[in-house]
Coordinates of N, CA, C and O in Angstrom, one line a residue:
X27 N 72.1 -22.3 14.2 CA 71.9 -21.4 15.4 C 71.8 -19.9 15.2 O 72.9 -19.5 14.7
X28 N 71.0 -19.0 15.4 CA 70.3 -17.4 15.3 C 71.5 -16.8 16.8 O 70.7 -17.0 17.8
X29 N 72.4 -16.1 16.4 CA 73.2 -15.2 17.3 C 72.6 -14.1 17.7 O 72.2 -13.0 17.3
X30 N 71.6 -13.6 19.3 CA 71.4 -12.3 19.6 C 72.0 -11.6 19.4 O 73.8 -11.5 20.0
X31 N 71.9 -10.2 19.2 CA 72.8 -9.0 19.2 C 73.1 -8.7 20.6 O 72.3 -8.3 21.5
X32 N 74.3 -8.7 20.8 CA 74.8 -8.0 22.3 C 74.4 -6.3 22.0 O 74.7 -5.5 21.5
X33 N 73.8 -6.0 23.3 CA 73.3 -4.4 23.5 C 74.3 -4.2 24.8 O 74.4 -4.7 25.5
X34 N 74.3 -2.6 25.5 CA 74.4 -2.2 26.1 C 73.4 -1.6 27.4 O 72.9 -1.2 27.1
X35 N 73.5 -1.8 28.7 CA 72.8 -0.8 30.0 C 74.2 -0.3 30.6 O 75.0 -0.4 30.9
X36 N 73.3 0.8 31.5 CA 74.0 1.7 32.0 C 73.5 1.3 33.5 O 71.7 1.0 33.7
X37 N 74.1 1.7 34.4 CA 73.6 1.2 35.9 C 73.8 1.9 36.7 O 75.2 3.1 36.7
X38 N 73.1 2.9 37.3 CA 73.0 4.1 38.2 C 73.4 3.4 39.2 O 73.0 2.6 40.1
X39 N 74.0 4.2 39.9 CA 74.7 4.0 41.4 C 74.6 5.0 42.0 O 75.0 6.4 41.4
X40 N 73.5 5.4 42.9 CA 73.5 7.4 44.1 C 73.3 6.4 45.5 O 73.3 5.5 45.7
X41 N 73.0 7.4 46.2 CA 72.6 7.7 47.7 C 71.6 8.4 47.9 O 71.3 9.5 47.2
X42 N 71.4 8.6 48.7 CA 69.6 9.4 49.2 C 69.9 9.2 51.2 O 70.9 8.2 51.4
X43 N 69.2 10.3 52.0 CA 69.2 10.2 53.0 C 68.2 10.4 53.8 O 67.1 11.0 53.0
X44 N 67.9 9.0 54.9 CA 65.9 9.2 54.7 C 66.9 8.8 56.9 O 67.6 8.3 56.9
X45 N 66.1 10.0 57.7 CA 66.3 9.8 59.0 C 67.4 9.9 59.4 O 68.7 9.1 60.8
X46 N 68.6 10.5 59.0 CA 69.8 10.7 59.9 C 70.5 9.9 59.3 O 71.7 9.6 59.7
X47 N 70.4 8.7 58.3 CA 70.9 8.0 57.7 C 71.8 7.8 56.2 O 70.6 8.2 55.2
X48 N 72.6 7.6 55.8 CA 73.1 7.3 54.0 C 72.8 5.5 53.8 O 72.8 5.1 54.3
X49 N 72.2 6.2 52.6 CA 71.5 4.6 52.0 C 72.4 4.8 50.3 O 72.1 5.7 49.9
X50 N 72.5 3.6 49.8 CA 73.2 3.5 48.8 C 72.3 2.8 47.6 O 72.0 1.6 48.3
X51 N 72.0 2.7 46.9 CA 71.3 2.0 45.5 C 71.8 1.9 44.6 O 72.6 2.7 44.0
X52 N 72.2 0.5 43.8 CA 72.1 0.3 42.1 C 71.0 0.1 41.9 O 70.2 -1.1 42.5
X53 N 70.5 0.7 40.0 CA 69.7 0.0 39.6 C 70.1 0.2 38.3 O 70.7 1.5 37.6
X54 N 69.7 -0.7 37.5 CA 70.4 -0.9 36.3 C 68.9 -0.2 35.4 O 67.7 -0.7 35.5
X55 N 68.8 1.0 34.2 CA 68.3 1.3 33.4 C 67.7 0.9 32.6 O 68.2 -0.6 32.1
X56 N 66.5 1.0 32.3 CA 66.0 0.2 32.1 C 66.1 0.5 29.8 O 65.7 -0.7 29.1
X57 N 66.9 1.3 29.9 CA 66.9 1.1 28.1 C 68.1 0.6 27.7 O 69.5 0.4 28.4
X58 N 68.4 0.2 26.3 CA 69.4 -0.7 26.1 C 70.0 0.0 25.0 O 69.5 0.6 24.1
X59 N 71.0 0.2 24.8 CA 71.9 0.8 24.3 C 73.0 0.1 23.0 O 73.1 -1.0 23.5
X60 N 72.8 0.9 21.4 CA 73.5 -0.5 20.5 C 75.1 -0.6 21.1 O 75.6 -1.2 20.6
X61 N 75.6 0.5 22.0 CA 77.0 0.6 22.2 C 77.6 0.9 23.8 O 76.8 1.7 24.1
X62 N 78.6 0.6 24.1 CA 79.0 1.1 25.3 C 79.2 2.5 25.4 O 78.4 3.0 26.2
X63 N 79.3 3.1 24.4 CA 79.4 4.4 24.8 C 77.9 5.6 24.9 O 78.5 5.9 25.2
X64 N 77.6 4.8 24.0 CA 75.8 5.3 24.1 C 75.6 4.9 25.7 O 75.2 6.8 26.1
X65 N 75.7 4.1 25.9 CA 75.4 3.3 27.2 C 76.2 4.9 28.2 O 75.4 5.2 29.5
X66 N 77.0 4.8 28.2 CA 77.8 5.9 29.1 C 77.3 7.0 29.3 O 77.3 7.7 30.2
X67 N 76.3 7.8 27.9 CA 75.7 9.0 28.5 C 74.4 9.2 28.7 O 74.1 10.2 28.6
X68 N 74.2 7.9 29.3 CA 72.6 7.7 29.2 C 72.8 9.1 30.6 O 73.1 9.0 31.7
X69 N 71.3 9.8 30.8 CA 71.5 10.7 31.7 C 69.6 10.1 32.7 O 68.8 11.5 33.1
X70 N 69.4 9.3 32.6 CA 68.4 8.9 33.1 C 68.4 9.2 34.7 O 69.5 9.6 35.3
X71 N 67.5 9.6 35.5 CA 66.9 9.9 37.2 C 66.3 9.6 37.5 O 65.7 8.4 37.2
X72 N 66.7 8.9 38.9 CA 66.4 7.9 39.9 C 65.1 9.0 41.2 O 66.0 9.8 41.5
X73 N 64.0 9.1 41.2 CA 63.5 9.2 42.7 C 62.8 8.7 43.4 O 61.3 8.0 42.6
X74 N 62.4 8.9 44.3 CA 61.4 8.0 45.5 C 60.0 9.1 45.5 O 60.8 10.4 45.5
X75 N 58.9 8.3 44.7 CA 58.1 9.4 45.2 C 56.8 8.5 45.6 O 56.4 7.0 45.6
X76 N 55.5 9.1 46.8 CA 55.1 8.5 46.9 C 53.8 8.2 46.1 O 52.9 9.7 45.3
X77 N 53.4 7.3 46.1 CA 52.1 7.3 44.2 C 51.1 6.0 45.0 O 51.0 4.8 45.6
X78 N 49.8 6.5 45.1 CA 48.9 5.3 45.2 C 48.9 5.3 47.0 O 48.5 3.8 47.4
X79 N 49.7 6.0 47.7 CA 49.8 5.8 49.4 C 50.7 4.6 49.9 O 51.5 4.1 50.5
X80 N 51.6 4.8 48.4 CA 53.2 3.9 48.5 C 54.0 4.2 48.2 O 53.7 5.6 47.5
X81 N 55.4 4.4 48.8 CA 57.0 4.3 48.0 C 57.1 4.1 47.0 O 57.6 2.8 46.8
X82 N 57.7 4.3 45.7 CA 58.2 3.5 44.6 C 59.2 4.2 43.9 O 59.4 5.8 44.6
X83 N 60.0 3.3 43.2 CA 61.1 4.5 42.9 C 61.1 4.6 40.8 O 60.7 3.5 40.2
X84 N 61.2 6.0 40.4 CA 60.5 6.4 39.5 C 61.7 6.5 38.8 O 62.7 7.3 39.2
X85 N 61.6 6.0 37.7 CA 62.8 6.1 36.6 C 62.4 7.1 35.3 O 61.4 6.8 34.9
X86 N 62.7 8.5 35.4 CA 62.7 9.1 34.4 C 63.8 9.3 33.0 O 65.1 9.5 33.7
X87 N 63.6 9.6 32.2 CA 64.4 9.6 31.1 C 65.7 11.1 30.8 O 66.6 11.0 30.2
X88 N 65.3 11.5 32.0 CA 66.0 13.0 31.8 C 66.7 13.4 33.1 O 65.6 13.7 34.0
X89 N 67.6 14.1 33.1 CA 68.1 14.9 34.8 C 69.3 15.6 34.5 O 70.6 15.3 33.5
X90 N 68.7 16.6 34.7 CA 69.7 18.0 35.1 C 70.1 18.4 36.4 O 69.2 18.8 37.2
X91 N 71.8 18.3 36.4 CA 72.1 18.8 38.2 C 73.1 19.5 37.4 O 74.2 19.4 36.3
X92 N 73.3 20.4 38.6 CA 74.8 20.9 39.0 C 75.4 22.5 39.6 O 73.6 22.7 40.1
X93 N 75.8 22.9 39.9 CA 75.9 24.7 40.0 C 75.4 25.4 38.8 O 75.8 25.5 38.5
X94 N 74.5 26.0 39.4 CA 74.7 27.5 38.6 C 74.1 28.9 39.7 O 73.4 28.7 40.5
X95 N 75.2 29.5 39.4 CA 74.7 31.1 40.4 C 75.0 30.8 41.3 O 74.4 31.3 42.7
X96 N 76.0 29.9 41.8 CA 76.4 29.3 43.3 C 75.3 28.7 44.3 O 75.3 28.3 45.7
X97 N 74.0 28.2 43.1 CA 73.2 27.2 43.9 C 73.0 25.7 43.2 O 73.5 26.2 42.2
X98 N 72.6 25.5 44.2 CA 72.4 23.6 43.7 C 71.0 23.8 42.6 O 70.3 24.2 43.1
X99 N 71.8 23.6 41.5 CA 70.2 23.0 40.5 C 69.6 21.7 39.9 O 70.9 20.9 39.9
X100 N 68.8 21.1 40.6 CA 68.5 20.0 40.0 C 67.3 19.9 39.4 O 66.2 20.2 40.1
X101 N 67.2 19.3 38.2 CA 65.6 19.0 36.9 C 65.2 17.9 36.6 O 66.2 17.7 35.6
X102 N 64.4 17.1 37.1 CA 64.1 16.0 36.3 C 63.1 16.1 35.4 O 62.0 17.0 35.6
X103 N 63.5 15.6 33.9 CA 62.5 16.1 33.1 C 62.5 14.7 32.8 O 62.7 13.2 32.5
X104 N 61.4 14.9 31.6 CA 61.5 13.6 30.2 C 60.4 12.6 31.1 O 59.7 13.3 31.0
X105 N 60.0 11.4 30.3 CA 59.6 10.9 30.3 C 59.4 9.2 31.2 O 60.9 9.8 31.9
X106 N 58.4 9.3 31.9 CA 58.9 8.2 32.6 C 58.8 7.2 31.9 O 58.3 6.4 31.3
X107 N 60.5 6.5 32.4 CA 60.6 5.3 31.5 C 60.5 3.8 32.6 O 60.2 2.2 31.9
X108 N 60.2 3.8 33.6 CA 59.5 2.9 34.3 C 59.5 2.8 35.9 O 59.8 4.0 36.6
X109 N 58.5 2.5 36.7 CA 58.7 2.8 38.2 C 58.6 1.3 38.3 O 57.9 0.0 38.6
X110 N 59.4 1.1 40.0 CA 60.1 0.2 40.8 C 59.4 0.4 42.3 O 59.5 0.8 42.7
X111 N 58.6 -1.5 42.8 CA 57.8 -1.1 43.4 C 58.6 -2.0 44.8 O 59.7 -2.7 44.0
X112 N 58.4 -2.1 46.1 CA 59.5 -2.3 47.4 C 59.5 -4.0 46.6 O 60.8 -4.5 46.8
X113 N 58.8 -4.1 46.3 CA 58.3 -5.8 46.4 C 59.3 -6.6 45.1 O 59.7 -7.5 44.7
X114 N 59.8 -5.3 44.1 CA 60.6 -5.9 43.3 C 61.8 -6.0 43.2 O 63.0 -5.6 42.9
X115 N 62.5 -6.6 44.5 CA 63.7 -7.0 44.7 C 64.3 -7.3 44.2 O 65.9 -6.6 44.5
X116 N 64.5 -7.9 43.0 CA 65.8 -8.4 42.2 C 66.0 -7.4 41.2 O 66.9 -7.4 40.6
X117 N 65.5 -6.4 41.1 CA 65.9 -4.9 40.1 C 66.5 -3.8 40.6 O 66.9 -3.4 39.7
X118 N 67.0 -4.2 42.0 CA 67.8 -3.1 42.8 C 68.6 -3.7 43.6 O 68.6 -4.7 44.1
X119 N 69.7 -3.0 44.4 CA 70.8 -3.2 45.1 C 70.5 -2.3 46.1 O 70.8 -1.2 46.0
X120 N 70.8 -2.4 47.5 CA 70.2 -1.5 48.4 C 70.8 -1.7 49.5 O 71.2 -2.6 49.9
X121 N 71.8 -0.9 50.0 CA 72.3 -0.7 51.4 C 72.2 0.4 52.1 O 72.1 1.4 51.8
X122 N 72.5 0.1 53.7 CA 72.1 1.2 54.4 C 73.4 1.2 55.0 O 74.4 0.3 55.2
X123 N 73.9 2.5 55.9 CA 75.1 2.8 56.5 C 74.8 2.4 57.7 O 74.1 2.2 58.2
X124 N 76.3 2.1 58.6 CA 76.2 1.4 59.3 C 75.2 2.4 61.1 O 75.1 1.7 61.8
X125 N 76.7 3.5 60.5 CA 76.3 4.3 61.8 C 75.0 5.6 61.4 O 75.0 5.8 59.9
X126 N 75.0 6.2 62.2 CA 73.4 7.3 61.4 C 74.8 8.6 61.4 O 75.8 8.6 62.3
X127 N 74.2 9.9 60.8 CA 75.4 10.8 60.6 C 76.2 10.6 59.5 O 76.8 10.0 59.6
X128 N 76.1 11.6 58.6 CA 77.3 12.1 58.0 C 79.1 12.0 58.6 O 80.1 11.1 57.8
X129 N 79.3 12.1 59.9 CA 80.7 12.0 60.2 C 80.9 10.6 60.4 O 82.5 10.1 60.7
X130 N 80.1 9.2 60.4 CA 80.2 8.4 60.7 C 80.6 7.4 59.3 O 81.0 6.1 59.4
X131 N 80.7 8.4 58.1 CA 80.7 7.5 56.9 C 82.3 7.5 56.5 O 82.3 8.9 56.2
X132 N 82.9 6.2 56.5 CA 84.6 6.2 55.6 C 84.1 6.0 54.9 O 84.9 6.1 53.6
X133 N 84.4 4.3 54.7 CA 84.7 3.8 53.5 C 83.2 3.0 53.7 O 82.5 1.8 54.0
X134 N 83.0 3.0 52.0 CA 81.7 2.3 51.7 C 81.6 0.8 51.7 O 80.5 0.0 51.4
X135 N 83.3 0.3 51.4 CA 83.2 -1.2 51.4 C 82.7 -2.1 52.6 O 82.2 -3.3 53.5
X136 N 82.9 -1.0 53.9 CA 82.9 -1.5 55.0 C 81.7 -1.0 56.0 O 81.6 -1.7 56.7
X137 N 81.6 0.3 55.6 CA 80.5 1.5 56.5 C 78.8 0.7 55.9 O 78.2 1.1 56.5
X138 N 78.6 -0.1 55.4 CA 77.3 -0.5 54.9 C 76.7 -2.1 54.6 O 77.5 -2.8 54.2
X139 N 75.8 -2.0 55.0 CA 75.1 -3.2 55.0 C 74.3 -3.6 53.9 O 73.9 -2.7 53.7
X140 N 73.8 -4.8 53.2 CA 72.2 -4.8 52.6 C 71.5 -4.2 53.4 O 70.6 -4.7 55.1
X141 N 70.1 -3.5 53.0 CA 68.7 -3.3 53.4 C 68.2 -4.0 53.0 O 67.7 -3.6 51.4
X142 N 66.4 -4.3 53.6 CA 65.4 -4.9 53.3 C 64.3 -4.4 53.5 O 63.5 -4.8 53.3
X143 N 64.5 -3.6 54.1 CA 63.6 -2.4 55.0 C 62.4 -2.2 54.1 O 62.8 -1.3 53.0
X144 N 61.5 -2.1 54.3 CA 59.9 -2.2 53.5 C 60.1 -0.3 53.0 O 60.0 0.2 54.1
X145 N 60.1 0.0 52.3 CA 60.3 1.3 52.0 C 59.3 2.3 52.1 O 59.5 3.5 52.7
X146 N 57.7 1.5 52.6 CA 56.5 2.3 52.8 C 56.9 2.8 54.3 O 57.0 4.2 55.3
X147 N 58.0 2.2 55.1 CA 58.0 1.9 56.8 C 59.2 2.6 56.7 O 59.6 4.3 57.3
X148 N 60.8 2.5 55.6 CA 61.9 3.4 55.7 C 61.7 4.8 55.8 O 62.1 5.9 56.3
X149 N 60.4 5.5 54.9 CA 60.0 6.7 54.2 C 59.0 7.5 55.4 O 58.5 8.4 55.6
X150 N 58.2 6.5 56.3 CA 57.2 6.9 56.8 C 56.4 7.3 56.2 O 55.8 8.8 56.0
X151 N 55.5 6.5 55.0 CA 55.0 7.0 53.9 C 53.5 7.6 54.2 O 53.0 8.8 54.2
X152 N 53.2 7.6 55.7 CA 51.9 8.1 56.2 C 52.0 9.4 56.6 O 50.8 10.3 56.6
X153 N 52.8 9.5 57.1 CA 53.6 10.9 57.2 C 53.6 11.7 56.1 O 54.3 13.3 56.7
X154 N 54.0 11.8 54.9 CA 54.5 12.4 53.8 C 53.2 12.7 52.7 O 52.2 12.0 52.7
X155 N 53.2 14.2 52.3 CA 52.6 14.8 51.9 C 52.4 14.4 50.4 O 53.2 13.3 50.1
X156 N 51.4 13.9 50.1 CA 50.8 13.2 48.2 C 52.0 13.5 47.5 O 52.5 13.0 46.3
X157 N 52.7 14.9 47.5 CA 53.6 15.1 46.6 C 55.0 14.9 46.9 O 56.2 15.7 46.0
X158 N 55.4 14.4 47.8 CA 56.4 13.6 48.5 C 57.5 13.3 47.3 O 57.0 12.6 46.5
X159 N 58.8 14.1 47.2 CA 59.6 13.1 46.4 C 61.4 13.1 47.4 O 61.6 14.6 47.8
X160 N 61.9 12.3 46.3 CA 63.4 12.1 47.6 C 64.4 11.1 46.3 O 63.9 10.5 45.6
X161 N 65.0 12.7 46.0 CA 66.1 12.6 44.5 C 66.8 11.9 45.4 O 67.6 12.1 46.5
X162 N 67.7 10.8 44.3 CA 69.2 9.6 43.9 C 69.7 11.1 44.0 O 69.6 10.9 42.6
X163 N 70.8 10.5 44.7 CA 72.4 11.8 44.0 C 72.7 10.7 43.4 O 73.4 9.5 43.9
X164 N 73.5 10.7 42.3 CA 74.1 10.4 41.3 C 75.4 10.5 42.1 O 76.3 11.2 42.1
X165 N 76.1 8.9 42.3 CA 78.2 8.2 42.9 C 78.6 7.8 41.7 O 79.6 8.6 41.4
X166 N 78.1 6.7 41.0 CA 79.2 6.8 40.1 C 77.7 5.4 38.7 O 76.8 5.8 38.9
X167 N 78.3 5.2 37.7 CA 78.0 4.2 37.0 C 78.9 3.2 36.8 O 80.0 2.7 36.6
X168 N 77.8 2.1 35.7 CA 78.1 1.1 35.2 C 78.0 0.8 33.8 O 76.7 1.1 34.0
X169 N 78.6 0.4 33.4 CA 77.8 0.3 31.9 C 78.1 -1.5 31.8 O 79.6 -2.1 31.6
X170 N 77.4 -2.5 31.5 CA 77.8 -3.5 30.9 C 77.2 -4.1 30.1 O 75.8 -3.7 29.3
X171 N 76.9 -4.7 29.1 CA 76.7 -5.7 27.5 C 75.8 -6.5 28.3 O 76.1 -7.6 29.0
X172 N 74.6 -7.2 27.5 CA 73.9 -8.3 27.7 C 73.3 -8.6 26.4 O 73.5 -7.9 25.4
X173 N 73.1 -9.5 26.2 CA 72.7 -10.6 25.4 C 71.2 -10.2 24.9 O 70.4 -11.0 25.7

């Protein structure tokens, strides 16, 4: 019997705002690493984009962010690793804040509920320019092994 080698995956956890409501999303990144330490330093990024008239979640291989000269800097770079459609429900977890506005968000364990709203509807795709994007801000990460 042959045993498959254990590899590691970085799971991105982040949030974004739409219609004055906060959403959280978790997505396992597509790159597999030989060690947990390598996976921990994955710097992939997530961004909702309008493509072919629909909203999709695009995973890029590189993301630079932080404060530079007292201004927020964010640059999505690298190559496209994957594109996730709303219909690919098994590839992500998304939850929505129960209340609108930041003043009503206190505890992520009790103030969020699962969301299955179609992304075209959520972002009102018909009203968006073709170049529209919405970056998902990183909140946390997880690393787990897979065979």
